[in-house]
JSON list of C-alpha atoms in Angstrom, two decimals:
[
{"chain": "G", "resi": 1, "resn": "MET", "atom": "CA", "xyz": [57.03, -69.27, -131.58]},
{"chain": "G", "resi": 2, "resn": "THR", "atom": "CA", "xyz": [57.66, -67.88, -135.10]},
{"chain": "G", "resi": 3, "resn": "LEU", "atom": "CA", "xyz": [56.63, -64.28, -135.88]},
{"chain": "G", "resi": 4, "resn": "ARG", "atom": "CA", "xyz": [53.58, -64.28, -138.42]},
{"chain": "G", "resi": 5, "resn": "ILE", "atom": "CA", "xyz": [53.22, -61.55, -140.87]},
{"chain": "G", "resi": 6, "resn": "ILE", "atom": "CA", "xyz": [49.86, -61.01, -142.82]},
{"chain": "G", "resi": 7, "resn": "GLY", "atom": "CA", "xyz": [49.89, -59.17, -145.90]},
{"chain": "G", "resi": 8, "resn": "LYS", "atom": "CA", "xyz": [50.91, -59.69, -149.68]},
{"chain": "G", "resi": 9, "resn": "ALA", "atom": "CA", "xyz": [54.67, -59.59, -150.37]},
{"chain": "G", "resi": 10, "resn": "SER", "atom": "CA", "xyz": [53.98, -56.92, -153.12]},
{"chain": "G", "resi": 11, "resn": "SER", "atom": "CA", "xyz": [52.96, -54.36, -150.61]},
{"chain": "G", "resi": 12, "resn": "ILE", "atom": "CA", "xyz": [55.65, -51.89, -149.75]},
{"chain": "G", "resi": 13, "resn": "ASN", "atom": "CA", "xyz": [54.68, -51.89, -146.05]},
{"chain": "G", "resi": 14, "resn": "VAL", "atom": "CA", "xyz": [54.83, -55.62, -145.89]},
{"chain": "G", "resi": 15, "resn": "ARG", "atom": "CA", "xyz": [58.17, -55.59, -147.63]},
{"chain": "G", "resi": 16, "resn": "LYS", "atom": "CA", "xyz": [59.50, -53.11, -144.94]},
{"chain": "G", "resi": 17, "resn": "VAL", "atom": "CA", "xyz": [58.76, -55.87, -142.30]},
{"chain": "G", "resi": 18, "resn": "LEU", "atom": "CA", "xyz": [60.25, -58.69, -144.22]},
{"chain": "G", "resi": 19, "resn": "TRP", "atom": "CA", "xyz": [63.32, -56.73, -144.79]},
{"chain": "G", "resi": 20, "resn": "ALA", "atom": "CA", "xyz": [63.65, -55.70, -141.28]},
{"chain": "G", "resi": 21, "resn": "CYS", "atom": "CA", "xyz": [63.08, -59.57, -140.06]},
{"chain": "G", "resi": 22, "resn": "GLU", "atom": "CA", "xyz": [66.10, -60.22, -142.27]},
{"chain": "G", "resi": 23, "resn": "GLU", "atom": "CA", "xyz": [68.25, -57.52, -140.95]},
{"chain": "G", "resi": 24, "resn": "LEU", "atom": "CA", "xyz": [67.26, -58.64, -137.52]},
{"chain": "G", "resi": 25, "resn": "ASP", "atom": "CA", "xyz": [67.97, -62.35, -138.16]},
{"chain": "G", "resi": 26, "resn": "LEU", "atom": "CA", "xyz": [64.41, -62.96, -137.06]},
{"chain": "G", "resi": 27, "resn": "ALA", "atom": "CA", "xyz": [62.47, -66.05, -138.32]},
{"chain": "G", "resi": 28, "resn": "CYS", "atom": "CA", "xyz": [59.02, -65.06, -139.49]},
{"chain": "G", "resi": 29, "resn": "GLU", "atom": "CA", "xyz": [56.43, -66.78, -141.99]},
{"chain": "G", "resi": 30, "resn": "ARG", "atom": "CA", "xyz": [54.22, -64.71, -144.14]},
{"chain": "G", "resi": 31, "resn": "SER", "atom": "CA", "xyz": [50.47, -65.15, -145.39]},
{"chain": "G", "resi": 32, "resn": "ASP", "atom": "CA", "xyz": [48.81, -63.24, -147.81]},
{"chain": "G", "resi": 33, "resn": "ASP", "atom": "CA", "xyz": [45.70, -63.11, -145.29]},
{"chain": "G", "resi": 34, "resn": "GLY", "atom": "CA", "xyz": [44.46, -64.38, -142.06]},
{"chain": "G", "resi": 35, "resn": "PRO", "atom": "CA", "xyz": [42.03, -63.51, -139.29]},
{"chain": "G", "resi": 36, "resn": "GLU", "atom": "CA", "xyz": [43.99, -61.30, -137.41]},
{"chain": "G", "resi": 37, "resn": "ARG", "atom": "CA", "xyz": [43.84, -58.81, -140.22]},
{"chain": "G", "resi": 38, "resn": "ALA", "atom": "CA", "xyz": [40.40, -57.54, -138.55]},
{"chain": "G", "resi": 39, "resn": "HIS", "atom": "CA", "xyz": [42.27, -56.39, -135.54]},
{"chain": "G", "resi": 40, "resn": "ASN", "atom": "CA", "xyz": [43.20, -53.39, -137.98]},
{"chain": "G", "resi": 41, "resn": "PRO", "atom": "CA", "xyz": [40.11, -51.05, -138.32]},
{"chain": "G", "resi": 42, "resn": "ASN", "atom": "CA", "xyz": [41.70, -49.87, -141.57]},
{"chain": "G", "resi": 43, "resn": "GLY", "atom": "CA", "xyz": [41.46, -53.17, -142.93]},
{"chain": "G", "resi": 44, "resn": "LEU", "atom": "CA", "xyz": [45.26, -52.98, -144.29]},
{"chain": "G", "resi": 45, "resn": "VAL", "atom": "CA", "xyz": [48.57, -54.78, -144.09]},
{"chain": "G", "resi": 46, "resn": "PRO", "atom": "CA", "xyz": [50.95, -55.66, -142.57]},
{"chain": "G", "resi": 47, "resn": "VAL", "atom": "CA", "xyz": [49.65, -56.94, -139.37]},
{"chain": "G", "resi": 48, "resn": "ILE", "atom": "CA", "xyz": [51.89, -59.04, -137.19]},
{"chain": "G", "resi": 49, "resn": "VAL", "atom": "CA", "xyz": [51.08, -62.07, -134.76]},
{"chain": "G", "resi": 50, "resn": "ASP", "atom": "CA", "xyz": [53.81, -62.39, -132.17]},
{"chain": "G", "resi": 51, "resn": "GLY", "atom": "CA", "xyz": [52.34, -65.01, -129.78]},
{"chain": "G", "resi": 52, "resn": "ASP", "atom": "CA", "xyz": [49.20, -63.43, -128.37]},
{"chain": "G", "resi": 53, "resn": "PHE", "atom": "CA", "xyz": [50.14, -60.17, -129.21]},
{"chain": "G", "resi": 54, "resn": "VAL", "atom": "CA", "xyz": [49.04, -58.45, -132.66]},
{"chain": "G", "resi": 55, "resn": "LEU", "atom": "CA", "xyz": [50.46, -55.19, -134.07]},
{"chain": "G", "resi": 56, "resn": "TRP", "atom": "CA", "xyz": [49.50, -53.07, -137.11]},
{"chain": "G", "resi": 57, "resn": "GLU", "atom": "CA", "xyz": [51.31, -49.96, -138.54]},
{"chain": "G", "resi": 58, "resn": "SER", "atom": "CA", "xyz": [54.26, -50.94, -140.72]},
{"chain": "G", "resi": 59, "resn": "ASN", "atom": "CA", "xyz": [56.51, -48.33, -139.00]},
{"chain": "G", "resi": 60, "resn": "THR", "atom": "CA", "xyz": [55.47, -48.94, -135.55]},
{"chain": "G", "resi": 61, "resn": "ILE", "atom": "CA", "xyz": [55.97, -52.83, -136.30]},
{"chain": "G", "resi": 62, "resn": "LEU", "atom": "CA", "xyz": [59.67, -51.98, -137.60]},
{"chain": "G", "resi": 63, "resn": "ARG", "atom": "CA", "xyz": [60.16, -50.14, -133.99]},
{"chain": "G", "resi": 64, "resn": "TYR", "atom": "CA", "xyz": [58.44, -52.84, -132.32]},
{"chain": "G", "resi": 65, "resn": "LEU", "atom": "CA", "xyz": [60.76, -55.70, -133.79]},
{"chain": "G", "resi": 66, "resn": "ALA", "atom": "CA", "xyz": [63.87, -53.65, -133.06]},
{"chain": "G", "resi": 67, "resn": "GLY", "atom": "CA", "xyz": [63.00, -53.06, -129.60]},
{"chain": "G", "resi": 68, "resn": "ARG", "atom": "CA", "xyz": [62.17, -56.60, -129.21]},
{"chain": "G", "resi": 69, "resn": "GLN", "atom": "CA", "xyz": [65.28, -57.76, -130.48]},
{"chain": "G", "resi": 70, "resn": "GLY", "atom": "CA", "xyz": [67.44, -55.17, -128.73]},
{"chain": "G", "resi": 71, "resn": "ALA", "atom": "CA", "xyz": [68.79, -54.02, -132.00]},
{"chain": "G", "resi": 72, "resn": "SER", "atom": "CA", "xyz": [70.16, -50.74, -130.69]},
{"chain": "G", "resi": 73, "resn": "ALA", "atom": "CA", "xyz": [72.53, -50.22, -134.02]},
{"chain": "G", "resi": 74, "resn": "LEU", "atom": "CA", "xyz": [69.07, -50.07, -136.00]},
{"chain": "G", "resi": 75, "resn": "LEU", "atom": "CA", "xyz": [67.15, -48.09, -133.36]},
{"chain": "G", "resi": 76, "resn": "PRO", "atom": "CA", "xyz": [69.47, -46.38, -130.97]},
{"chain": "G", "resi": 77, "resn": "SER", "atom": "CA", "xyz": [68.49, -46.31, -127.14]},
{"chain": "G", "resi": 78, "resn": "GLU", "atom": "CA", "xyz": [70.04, -42.77, -126.74]},
{"chain": "G", "resi": 79, "resn": "PRO", "atom": "CA", "xyz": [67.07, -40.19, -127.11]},
{"chain": "G", "resi": 80, "resn": "ARG", "atom": "CA", "xyz": [68.71, -37.71, -129.64]},
{"chain": "G", "resi": 81, "resn": "ALA", "atom": "CA", "xyz": [70.47, -40.54, -131.82]},
{"chain": "G", "resi": 82, "resn": "ARG", "atom": "CA", "xyz": [66.99, -42.43, -131.76]},
{"chain": "G", "resi": 83, "resn": "ALA", "atom": "CA", "xyz": [65.28, -39.35, -132.65]},
{"chain": "G", "resi": 84, "resn": "GLU", "atom": "CA", "xyz": [67.33, -38.74, -135.74]},
{"chain": "G", "resi": 85, "resn": "VAL", "atom": "CA", "xyz": [66.10, -42.14, -136.93]},
{"chain": "G", "resi": 86, "resn": "GLU", "atom": "CA", "xyz": [62.64, -41.87, -136.04]},
{"chain": "G", "resi": 87, "resn": "LYS", "atom": "CA", "xyz": [62.49, -38.28, -137.59]},
{"chain": "G", "resi": 88, "resn": "TRP", "atom": "CA", "xyz": [63.32, -39.83, -141.06]},
{"chain": "G", "resi": 89, "resn": "ILE", "atom": "CA", "xyz": [60.97, -42.76, -140.48]},
{"chain": "G", "resi": 90, "resn": "ASP", "atom": "CA", "xyz": [58.21, -40.28, -139.87]},
{"chain": "G", "resi": 91, "resn": "TRP", "atom": "CA", "xyz": [59.20, -38.03, -142.87]},
{"chain": "G", "resi": 92, "resn": "GLN", "atom": "CA", "xyz": [58.90, -40.91, -145.32]},
{"chain": "G", "resi": 93, "resn": "ALA", "atom": "CA", "xyz": [55.34, -41.89, -143.87]},
{"chain": "G", "resi": 94, "resn": "THR", "atom": "CA", "xyz": [54.31, -38.33, -144.12]},
{"chain": "G", "resi": 95, "resn": "GLU", "atom": "CA", "xyz": [56.26, -35.96, -146.44]},
{"chain": "G", "resi": 96, "resn": "PHE", "atom": "CA", "xyz": [58.01, -38.48, -148.94]},
{"chain": "G", "resi": 97, "resn": "ASN", "atom": "CA", "xyz": [54.70, -40.92, -149.41]},
{"chain": "G", "resi": 98, "resn": "SER", "atom": "CA", "xyz": [52.40, -38.37, -149.97]},
{"chain": "G", "resi": 99, "resn": "ALA", "atom": "CA", "xyz": [54.36, -36.87, -152.80]},
{"chain": "G", "resi": 100, "resn": "TRP", "atom": "CA", "xyz": [54.86, -39.94, -154.92]},
{"chain": "G", "resi": 101, "resn": "ARG", "atom": "CA", "xyz": [51.68, -41.84, -154.12]},
{"chain": "G", "resi": 102, "resn": "TYR", "atom": "CA", "xyz": [49.66, -40.16, -157.06]},
{"chain": "G", "resi": 103, "resn": "ALA", "atom": "CA", "xyz": [52.19, -40.11, -159.78]},
{"chain": "G", "resi": 104, "resn": "PHE", "atom": "CA", "xyz": [53.06, -43.98, -158.81]},
{"chain": "G", "resi": 105, "resn": "MET", "atom": "CA", "xyz": [49.52, -45.06, -158.88]},
{"chain": "G", "resi": 106, "resn": "ALA", "atom": "CA", "xyz": [49.25, -43.55, -162.45]},
{"chain": "G", "resi": 107, "resn": "LEU", "atom": "CA", "xyz": [52.15, -44.40, -164.04]},
{"chain": "G", "resi": 108, "resn": "VAL", "atom": "CA", "xyz": [53.12, -47.95, -162.64]},
{"chain": "G", "resi": 109, "resn": "ARG", "atom": "CA", "xyz": [49.91, -49.38, -161.28]},
{"chain": "G", "resi": 110, "resn": "LYS", "atom": "CA", "xyz": [47.95, -47.72, -163.92]},
{"chain": "G", "resi": 111, "resn": "ASN", "atom": "CA", "xyz": [44.91, -47.17, -161.43]},
{"chain": "G", "resi": 112, "resn": "PRO", "atom": "CA", "xyz": [42.27, -45.44, -163.58]},
{"chain": "G", "resi": 113, "resn": "ALA", "atom": "CA", "xyz": [41.41, -43.36, -160.43]},
{"chain": "G", "resi": 114, "resn": "PHE", "atom": "CA", "xyz": [44.46, -41.71, -160.74]},
{"chain": "G", "resi": 115, "resn": "ASP", "atom": "CA", "xyz": [44.40, -40.20, -164.21]},
{"chain": "G", "resi": 116, "resn": "ASP", "atom": "CA", "xyz": [44.17, -36.38, -163.81]},
{"chain": "G", "resi": 117, "resn": "ALA", "atom": "CA", "xyz": [47.23, -35.18, -165.84]},
{"chain": "G", "resi": 118, "resn": "ARG", "atom": "CA", "xyz": [47.74, -31.88, -163.64]},
{"chain": "G", "resi": 119, "resn": "GLN", "atom": "CA", "xyz": [47.78, -34.06, -160.47]},
{"chain": "G", "resi": 120, "resn": "ILE", "atom": "CA", "xyz": [50.30, -36.49, -161.91]},
{"chain": "G", "resi": 121, "resn": "GLU", "atom": "CA", "xyz": [52.48, -33.41, -162.90]},
{"chain": "G", "resi": 122, "resn": "ALA", "atom": "CA", "xyz": [52.18, -32.10, -159.43]},
{"chain": "G", "resi": 123, "resn": "SER", "atom": "CA", "xyz": [52.90, -35.49, -157.86]},
{"chain": "G", "resi": 124, "resn": "LEU", "atom": "CA", "xyz": [56.06, -35.72, -159.95]},
{"chain": "G", "resi": 125, "resn": "ARG", "atom": "CA", "xyz": [57.02, -32.24, -159.23]},
{"chain": "G", "resi": 126, "resn": "ASP", "atom": "CA", "xyz": [56.66, -32.86, -155.12]},
{"chain": "G", "resi": 127, "resn": "TRP", "atom": "CA", "xyz": [58.34, -36.16, -155.47]},
{"chain": "G", "resi": 128, "resn": "THR", "atom": "CA", "xyz": [61.48, -34.50, -157.08]},
{"chain": "G", "resi": 129, "resn": "CYS", "atom": "CA", "xyz": [61.56, -31.86, -154.40]},
{"chain": "G", "resi": 130, "resn": "MET", "atom": "CA", "xyz": [61.70, -34.82, -151.76]},
{"chain": "G", "resi": 131, "resn": "LEU", "atom": "CA", "xyz": [64.53, -36.35, -153.72]},
{"chain": "G", "resi": 132, "resn": "GLY", "atom": "CA", "xyz": [66.30, -33.38, -153.71]},
{"chain": "G", "resi": 133, "resn": "ILE", "atom": "CA", "xyz": [65.77, -33.13, -149.64]},
{"chain": "G", "resi": 134, "resn": "LEU", "atom": "CA", "xyz": [67.07, -36.65, -149.51]},
{"chain": "G", "resi": 135, "resn": "ASN", "atom": "CA", "xyz": [70.04, -36.02, -151.87]},
{"chain": "G", "resi": 136, "resn": "ALA", "atom": "CA", "xyz": [71.18, -33.07, -149.59]},
{"chain": "G", "resi": 137, "resn": "ARG", "atom": "CA", "xyz": [70.87, -35.11, -146.56]},
{"chain": "G", "resi": 138, "resn": "LEU", "atom": "CA", "xyz": [72.75, -38.18, -148.04]},
{"chain": "G", "resi": 139, "resn": "THR", "atom": "CA", "xyz": [75.46, -35.55, -149.36]},
{"chain": "G", "resi": 140, "resn": "GLU", "atom": "CA", "xyz": [75.85, -34.49, -145.94]},
{"chain": "G", "resi": 141, "resn": "THR", "atom": "CA", "xyz": [76.23, -37.99, -144.26]},
{"chain": "G", "resi": 142, "resn": "LYS", "atom": "CA", "xyz": [77.85, -39.70, -147.27]},
{"chain": "G", "resi": 143, "resn": "ALA", "atom": "CA", "xyz": [76.42, -42.92, -146.40]},
{"chain": "G", "resi": 144, "resn": "TYR", "atom": "CA", "xyz": [72.78, -43.47, -144.99]},
{"chain": "G", "resi": 145, "resn": "VAL", "atom": "CA", "xyz": [69.78, -41.24, -143.82]},
{"chain": "G", "resi": 146, "resn": "ALA", "atom": "CA", "xyz": [70.49, -40.97, -140.04]},
{"chain": "G", "resi": 147, "resn": "GLY", "atom": "CA", "xyz": [74.17, -40.95, -140.35]},
{"chain": "G", "resi": 148, "resn": "PRO", "atom": "CA", "xyz": [77.16, -43.26, -141.11]},
{"chain": "G", "resi": 149, "resn": "ALA", "atom": "CA", "xyz": [75.49, -46.51, -140.23]},
{"chain": "G", "resi": 150, "resn": "PHE", "atom": "CA", "xyz": [72.40, -48.14, -141.66]},
{"chain": "G", "resi": 151, "resn": "THR", "atom": "CA", "xyz": [69.40, -47.90, -139.36]},
{"chain": "G", "resi": 152, "resn": "LEU", "atom": "CA", "xyz": [65.91, -48.74, -139.29]},
{"chain": "G", "resi": 153, "resn": "ALA", "atom": "CA", "xyz": [64.94, -45.34, -141.24]},
{"chain": "G", "resi": 154, "resn": "ASP", "atom": "CA", "xyz": [66.91, -46.59, -144.15]},
{"chain": "G", "resi": 155, "resn": "ILE", "atom": "CA", "xyz": [64.34, -49.50, -144.59]},
{"chain": "G", "resi": 156, "resn": "PRO", "atom": "CA", "xyz": [61.31, -47.24, -145.48]},
{"chain": "G", "resi": 157, "resn": "ILE", "atom": "CA", "xyz": [63.27, -44.67, -147.28]},
{"chain": "G", "resi": 158, "resn": "GLY", "atom": "CA", "xyz": [65.13, -47.31, -149.26]},
{"chain": "G", "resi": 159, "resn": "LEU", "atom": "CA", "xyz": [61.75, -48.87, -150.38]},
{"chain": "G", "resi": 160, "resn": "SER", "atom": "CA", "xyz": [60.70, -45.58, -151.63]},
{"chain": "G", "resi": 161, "resn": "VAL", "atom": "CA", "xyz": [63.79, -44.78, -153.41]},
{"chain": "G", "resi": 162, "resn": "ASN", "atom": "CA", "xyz": [63.22, -48.10, -155.32]},
{"chain": "G", "resi": 163, "resn": "ARG", "atom": "CA", "xyz": [59.90, -47.02, -156.42]},
{"chain": "G", "resi": 164, "resn": "TRP", "atom": "CA", "xyz": [61.57, -43.68, -157.80]},
{"chain": "G", "resi": 165, "resn": "PHE", "atom": "CA", "xyz": [63.67, -45.75, -160.08]},
{"chain": "G", "resi": 166, "resn": "LEU", "atom": "CA", "xyz": [61.01, -48.09, -161.14]},
{"chain": "G", "resi": 167, "resn": "THR", "atom": "CA", "xyz": [58.52, -45.43, -162.24]},
{"chain": "G", "resi": 168, "resn": "PRO", "atom": "CA", "xyz": [58.75, -44.59, -165.91]},
{"chain": "G", "resi": 169, "resn": "MET", "atom": "CA", "xyz": [59.71, -40.80, -166.05]},
{"chain": "G", "resi": 170, "resn": "GLN", "atom": "CA", "xyz": [62.08, -38.25, -166.36]},
{"chain": "G", "resi": 171, "resn": "ARG", "atom": "CA", "xyz": [64.40, -37.94, -163.33]},
{"chain": "G", "resi": 172, "resn": "PRO", "atom": "CA", "xyz": [66.85, -35.58, -162.76]},
{"chain": "G", "resi": 173, "resn": "SER", "atom": "CA", "xyz": [70.43, -36.30, -161.43]},
{"chain": "G", "resi": 174, "resn": "PHE", "atom": "CA", "xyz": [70.70, -36.99, -157.67]},
{"chain": "G", "resi": 175, "resn": "PRO", "atom": "CA", "xyz": [74.38, -38.44, -157.51]},
{"chain": "G", "resi": 176, "resn": "ALA", "atom": "CA", "xyz": [74.02, -39.11, -153.69]},
{"chain": "G", "resi": 177, "resn": "VAL", "atom": "CA", "xyz": [70.88, -40.92, -153.87]},
{"chain": "G", "resi": 178, "resn": "ASP", "atom": "CA", "xyz": [72.18, -42.98, -156.69]},
{"chain": "G", "resi": 179, "resn": "ALA", "atom": "CA", "xyz": [75.02, -44.01, -154.62]},
{"chain": "G", "resi": 180, "resn": "TYR", "atom": "CA", "xyz": [72.90, -44.53, -151.67]},
{"chain": "G", "resi": 181, "resn": "TYR", "atom": "CA", "xyz": [70.78, -46.92, -153.87]},
{"chain": "G", "resi": 182, "resn": "GLU", "atom": "CA", "xyz": [73.78, -49.04, -155.03]},
{"chain": "G", "resi": 183, "resn": "ARG", "atom": "CA", "xyz": [75.15, -48.93, -151.11]},
{"chain": "G", "resi": 184, "resn": "LEU", "atom": "CA", "xyz": [71.67, -50.44, -149.93]},
{"chain": "G", "resi": 185, "resn": "SER", "atom": "CA", "xyz": [71.92, -52.98, -152.81]},
{"chain": "G", "resi": 186, "resn": "GLU", "atom": "CA", "xyz": [75.11, -54.49, -151.08]},
{"chain": "G", "resi": 187, "resn": "ARG", "atom": "CA", "xyz": [72.45, -55.48, -148.48]},
{"chain": "G", "resi": 188, "resn": "PRO", "atom": "CA", "xyz": [71.07, -59.18, -149.23]},
{"chain": "G", "resi": 189, "resn": "ALA", "atom": "CA", "xyz": [67.84, -58.20, -147.52]},
{"chain": "G", "resi": 190, "resn": "PHE", "atom": "CA", "xyz": [67.22, -55.07, -149.62]},
{"chain": "G", "resi": 191, "resn": "MET", "atom": "CA", "xyz": [67.79, -57.30, -152.76]},
{"chain": "G", "resi": 192, "resn": "LYS", "atom": "CA", "xyz": [65.49, -59.80, -151.47]},
{"chain": "G", "resi": 193, "resn": "HIS", "atom": "CA", "xyz": [62.82, -57.71, -150.30]},
{"chain": "G", "resi": 194, "resn": "GLY", "atom": "CA", "xyz": [63.58, -54.23, -152.01]},
{"chain": "G", "resi": 195, "resn": "ARG", "atom": "CA", "xyz": [65.34, -54.24, -155.40]},
{"chain": "G", "resi": 196, "resn": "ASN", "atom": "CA", "xyz": [63.62, -57.72, -156.62]},
{"chain": "G", "resi": 197, "resn": "GLY", "atom": "CA", "xyz": [61.52, -56.30, -159.56]},
{"chain": "G", "resi": 198, "resn": "ILE", "atom": "CA", "xyz": [58.56, -55.71, -157.29]},
{"chain": "G", "resi": 199, "resn": "ASP", "atom": "CA", "xyz": [57.21, -52.41, -157.40]}
]
């Protein structure tokens, strides 16, 4: 049975799941909405339907799909290697996302609820700080977030980096992040579901 993904393809969290499915060579079909969305008490997307199993929370879905497919290269089974991947997934969901959300909603989405100049400035400052952390990590690994190989952690972080480059603002130089972005761009799945002009 084909995996179903509920949520608009413009959603960054839906795009995480679509990108993961491409990396896992996992057939899926997507629809903007569906009755299973009601399973998420937050009313948010994505929601996946895998037979009689319904799951929400995008990063949990990533972990589930990697486990389902036995993709130990993306999500290692060895505890320390796995923890390294999961640490960066969680960092993206908490620190990184929290930093860029206000500025992105103001400068890209033009949401009138995000029009406080001081909060925009604070968000840009925090976002730049997070990119500095990421740049230092990528300088250390010289490749991907969790180490020398692409892992599940690069999916949410790669999409957040894509938003960094799409947002109209002054950006300091982060050479390791620039190189990382180009490295991700060699992956067809990222070009299809990440660096595809959708913000």
